[in-house]
């Protein structure tokens, strides 16, 4: 069974740092791109960051660029999100998600499946 | 690319047929996925490539559309379907955009 388990969330002061982890199991982790998605309390989903299978290509939403760093350790089957310069607006549940894809047709289609259960990050003084 | 979902909320009864709409700010071919999210839970994939039903998802769910206009239809609502539904645009590489969601409530 494919499983993603996030950890590392908690309460942090504005300007502080936190590192989230996402432990993957049940699939060949190094063969899949991964992403982080967050959801502020009572709000919708926001894609935050993504990383290629090997980890050599990373992507960020404008809202976190320069403050967050995504990385992965394929030997440990673990995805990370290093967050610094945290702001109140970064308060959210953070989910990791496995990116699946289908290139059998003319076009390449991709989607997120599954998602982890999420870890809550609260930024407050 | 921005995704606009409508309505933002919808009240319906068990057995009803409901349709959600997702509109893209520019053409995205069929690069769209739909997710269901229940309170306190992670999103669950329903549909990918605009109309392909994910394995294990009940056949009462269906997706259609291409270009800028997409729909998710539930043919006969069941009690477990009351949730919030999100569309997402994914292309070969990020950024990946979500719609703002449609909350489906019991009438």
Short mmCIF file of C-alpha atoms in Angstrom, two decimals:
data_model
loop_
_atom_site.label_atom_id
_atom_site.label_comp_id
_atom_site.label_asym_id
_atom_site.label_seq_id
_atom_site.Cartn_x
_atom_site.Cartn_y
_atom_site.Cartn_z
CA UNK A 1 0.00 0.00 0.00
CA UNK A 2 1.28 3.42 -0.97
CA UNK A 3 1.62 5.65 2.08
CA UNK A 4 2.86 9.16 2.74
CA UNK A 5 3.37 10.30 6.31
CA UNK A 6 4.19 13.91 7.09
CA UNK A 7 5.84 15.12 10.27
CA UNK A 8 7.61 18.16 11.65
CA UNK A 9 4.75 20.60 11.99
CA UNK A 10 4.21 22.74 15.04
CA UNK A 11 4.03 26.25 16.47
CA UNK A 12 6.76 28.67 15.40
CA UNK A 13 7.25 32.38 15.84
CA UNK A 14 7.19 34.77 12.89
CA UNK A 15 10.57 34.80 11.21
CA UNK A 16 11.34 31.34 12.47
CA UNK A 17 12.19 28.12 10.66
CA UNK A 18 10.78 24.63 10.47
CA UNK A 19 11.55 21.52 8.46
CA UNK A 20 8.77 19.21 7.35
CA UNK A 21 9.35 15.59 6.38
CA UNK A 22 7.27 13.19 4.32
CA UNK A 23 8.14 9.52 4.68
CA UNK A 24 7.10 7.46 1.68
CA UNK A 25 6.47 3.72 1.50
CA UNK A 26 4.87 1.16 -0.79
CA UNK A 27 6.34 2.46 -4.04
CA UNK A 28 9.66 3.22 -5.71
CA UNK A 29 10.10 6.71 -4.32
CA UNK A 30 12.96 7.66 -6.63
CA UNK A 31 10.75 7.15 -9.70
CA UNK A 32 8.21 9.85 -8.88
CA UNK A 33 8.08 13.60 -8.71
CA UNK A 34 6.64 14.92 -5.47
CA UNK A 35 4.94 18.10 -4.31
CA UNK A 36 3.91 19.99 -1.20
CA UNK A 37 0.43 21.52 -1.04
CA UNK A 38 -0.93 23.61 1.82
CA UNK A 39 -4.34 24.59 3.09
CA UNK A 40 -4.82 27.56 5.38
CA UNK A 41 -7.59 27.19 7.99
CA UNK A 42 -10.97 27.30 6.28
CA UNK A 43 -9.40 28.01 2.90
CA UNK A 44 -8.69 26.16 -0.33
CA UNK A 45 -5.70 24.23 -1.58
CA UNK A 46 -2.49 25.98 -2.63
CA UNK A 47 0.34 24.21 -4.44
CA UNK A 48 3.59 25.21 -2.71
CA UNK A 49 6.55 23.38 -4.22
CA UNK A 50 7.53 20.44 -6.40
CA UNK A 51 10.64 18.39 -7.06
CA UNK A 52 11.69 16.04 -9.84
CA UNK A 53 12.39 12.35 -9.38
CA UNK A 54 16.13 12.82 -8.97
CA UNK A 55 15.83 16.05 -7.02
CA UNK A 56 17.81 18.10 -9.52
CA UNK A 57 14.85 20.27 -10.54
CA UNK A 58 12.73 22.19 -8.07
CA UNK A 59 9.76 24.51 -8.41
CA UNK A 60 8.15 27.00 -6.06
CA UNK A 61 5.03 29.10 -5.81
CA UNK A 62 5.78 32.82 -5.86
CA UNK A 63 4.41 33.10 -2.31
CA UNK A 64 7.25 30.97 -0.89
CA UNK A 65 10.09 31.48 -3.37
CA UNK A 66 13.30 32.43 -1.60
CA UNK A 67 11.99 31.29 1.80
CA UNK A 68 11.20 27.59 1.33
CA UNK A 69 13.47 24.84 0.01
CA UNK A 70 12.22 21.48 -1.17
CA UNK A 71 14.56 18.49 -1.23
CA UNK A 72 14.49 14.71 -1.14
CA UNK A 73 16.63 11.84 0.03
CA UNK A 74 15.90 8.91 -2.27
CA UNK A 75 18.01 6.59 -0.11
CA UNK A 76 15.71 7.33 2.82
CA UNK A 77 12.47 7.56 0.78
CA UNK A 78 11.84 10.94 2.33
CA UNK A 79 10.72 14.33 1.02
CA UNK A 80 11.51 17.53 2.89
CA UNK A 81 10.37 21.12 3.02
CA UNK A 82 12.69 23.54 4.78
CA UNK A 83 10.75 26.65 5.69
CA UNK A 84 12.39 29.86 6.85
CA UNK A 85 11.28 33.45 7.28
CA UNK A 86 7.89 32.13 8.30
CA UNK A 87 4.94 34.48 8.29
CA UNK A 88 1.47 34.32 9.79
CA UNK A 89 0.07 33.68 6.33
CA UNK A 90 2.12 30.47 6.13
CA UNK A 91 -0.13 28.96 8.81
CA UNK A 92 -1.70 25.92 7.20
CA UNK A 93 -1.92 22.17 7.02
CA UNK A 94 0.87 21.02 4.75
CA UNK A 95 0.33 17.91 2.61
CA UNK A 96 2.84 16.00 0.56
CA UNK A 97 1.58 14.33 -2.60
CA UNK A 98 2.93 11.83 -5.10
CA UNK A 99 2.74 12.90 -8.69
CA UNK A 100 1.42 10.20 -10.99
CA UNK A 101 1.48 10.45 -14.76
CA UNK A 102 0.35 8.79 -17.97
CA UNK A 103 2.32 9.24 -21.18
CA UNK A 104 0.72 6.39 -23.11
CA UNK A 105 -1.31 8.68 -25.37
CA UNK A 106 -0.53 11.74 -27.43
CA UNK A 107 -0.28 13.94 -24.38
CA UNK A 108 1.26 13.50 -20.96
CA UNK A 109 -1.27 13.78 -18.15
CA UNK A 110 -0.41 13.97 -14.48
CA UNK A 111 -2.20 14.14 -11.16
CA UNK A 112 -1.60 13.87 -7.41
CA UNK A 113 -2.28 10.51 -5.82
CA UNK A 114 -2.11 9.78 -2.97
CA UNK A 115 -1.76 12.57 -0.47
CA UNK A 116 -0.41 12.32 3.04
CA UNK A 117 -2.59 13.05 6.05
CA UNK A 118 -1.06 16.48 6.55
CA UNK A 119 0.88 18.27 9.26
CA UNK A 120 -0.17 21.58 10.81
CA UNK A 121 2.17 24.54 10.83
CA UNK A 122 1.13 27.48 12.99
CA UNK A 123 3.05 30.75 12.80
CA UNK A 124 2.27 33.01 15.72
CA UNK A 125 3.94 34.99 18.46
CA UNK B 1 -3.41 30.05 -15.57
CA UNK B 2 -6.29 30.62 -13.16
CA UNK B 3 -9.11 28.21 -12.43
CA UNK B 4 -12.54 29.49 -11.39
CA UNK B 5 -15.00 27.04 -9.88
CA UNK B 6 -18.73 27.63 -9.72
CA UNK B 7 -20.78 27.66 -7.71
CA UNK B 8 -18.77 28.23 -4.54
CA UNK B 9 -21.35 26.22 -2.63
CA UNK B 10 -24.28 24.05 -3.53
CA UNK B 11 -27.12 22.49 -1.54
CA UNK B 12 -28.59 19.24 -2.80
CA UNK B 13 -30.42 16.14 -1.63
CA UNK B 14 -29.56 12.46 -1.67
CA UNK B 15 -30.40 11.10 -5.09
CA UNK B 16 -29.97 14.43 -6.91
CA UNK B 17 -27.81 14.87 -9.97
CA UNK B 18 -25.30 17.68 -9.45
CA UNK B 19 -22.78 19.37 -11.71
CA UNK B 20 -19.78 21.48 -10.77
CA UNK B 21 -18.00 23.77 -13.19
CA UNK B 22 -14.32 24.68 -13.48
CA UNK B 23 -13.25 27.35 -15.97
CA UNK B 24 -9.64 27.98 -16.98
CA UNK B 25 -8.36 31.44 -17.87
CA UNK B 26 -6.79 29.99 -21.02
CA UNK B 27 -6.97 26.71 -22.87
CA UNK B 28 -5.46 23.78 -21.02
CA UNK B 29 -6.50 20.91 -23.30
CA UNK B 30 -7.54 18.10 -20.93
CA UNK B 31 -4.90 18.76 -18.28
CA UNK B 32 -7.32 18.82 -15.37
CA UNK B 33 -7.91 16.71 -12.27
CA UNK B 34 -10.75 16.69 -9.74
CA UNK B 35 -10.42 15.95 -6.03
CA UNK B 36 -12.86 15.39 -3.18
CA UNK B 37 -12.01 16.60 0.31
CA UNK B 38 -13.93 15.83 3.47
CA UNK B 39 -13.43 17.87 6.66
CA UNK B 40 -10.16 17.09 8.41
CA UNK B 41 -9.05 14.73 5.67
CA UNK B 42 -6.61 14.87 2.79
CA UNK B 43 -7.93 15.38 -0.74
CA UNK B 44 -8.78 12.26 -2.71
CA UNK B 45 -8.33 11.94 -6.47
CA UNK B 46 -11.56 11.37 -8.42
CA UNK B 47 -10.81 12.21 -12.05
CA UNK B 48 -7.66 12.90 -14.09
CA UNK B 49 -7.09 13.97 -17.68
CA UNK B 50 -10.47 15.73 -17.39
CA UNK B 51 -12.56 12.59 -17.84
CA UNK B 52 -10.67 9.48 -16.69
CA UNK B 53 -12.16 7.97 -13.56
CA UNK B 54 -9.57 6.97 -10.97
CA UNK B 55 -9.61 3.29 -10.07
CA UNK B 56 -11.93 2.58 -7.16
CA UNK B 57 -14.00 5.75 -7.56
CA UNK B 58 -17.74 5.04 -7.97
CA UNK B 59 -19.09 5.31 -11.50
CA UNK B 60 -21.64 7.93 -10.43
CA UNK B 61 -18.75 10.41 -10.73
CA UNK B 62 -17.89 11.62 -14.21
CA UNK B 63 -15.82 14.42 -15.71
CA UNK B 64 -15.97 16.15 -19.04
CA UNK B 65 -14.61 19.12 -20.92
CA UNK B 66 -11.58 20.35 -22.77
CA UNK B 67 -9.94 23.68 -23.41
CA UNK B 68 -11.35 26.15 -20.89
CA UNK B 69 -14.60 24.62 -19.61
CA UNK B 70 -14.84 21.50 -17.48
CA UNK B 71 -17.54 19.81 -15.44
CA UNK B 72 -17.70 17.21 -12.69
CA UNK B 73 -21.03 15.43 -12.41
CA UNK B 74 -22.38 13.19 -9.68
CA UNK B 75 -25.29 11.28 -11.20
CA UNK B 76 -27.08 10.32 -7.97
CA UNK B 77 -25.84 11.85 -4.74
CA UNK B 78 -25.03 9.55 -1.88
CA UNK B 79 -24.65 10.64 1.76
CA UNK B 80 -20.88 10.15 1.62
CA UNK B 81 -20.55 12.57 -1.32
CA UNK B 82 -21.13 15.69 0.74
CA UNK B 83 -17.71 17.31 0.71
CA UNK B 84 -15.70 20.03 -1.00
CA UNK B 85 -14.56 19.48 -4.58
CA UNK B 86 -11.47 21.01 -6.18
CA UNK B 87 -10.24 21.13 -9.74
CA UNK B 88 -6.51 21.32 -10.50
CA UNK B 89 -4.55 22.15 -13.61
CA UNK B 90 -1.39 20.12 -14.08
CA UNK B 91 0.93 20.35 -17.04
CA UNK B 92 4.28 18.71 -17.65
CA UNK B 93 5.84 20.74 -14.87
CA UNK B 94 4.72 23.13 -12.09
CA UNK B 95 3.27 25.47 -11.06
CA UNK B 96 0.07 23.53 -10.54
CA UNK B 97 -3.07 25.58 -9.92
CA UNK B 98 -6.15 24.72 -7.90
CA UNK B 99 -9.60 26.15 -8.20
CA UNK B 100 -11.06 27.71 -5.07
CA UNK B 101 -13.37 24.76 -4.44
CA UNK B 102 -17.10 24.02 -4.41
CA UNK B 103 -18.68 22.97 -1.12
CA UNK B 104 -21.51 20.49 -1.51
CA UNK B 105 -23.94 20.58 1.39
CA UNK B 106 -27.02 18.62 2.32
CA UNK B 107 -30.31 20.38 1.62
#
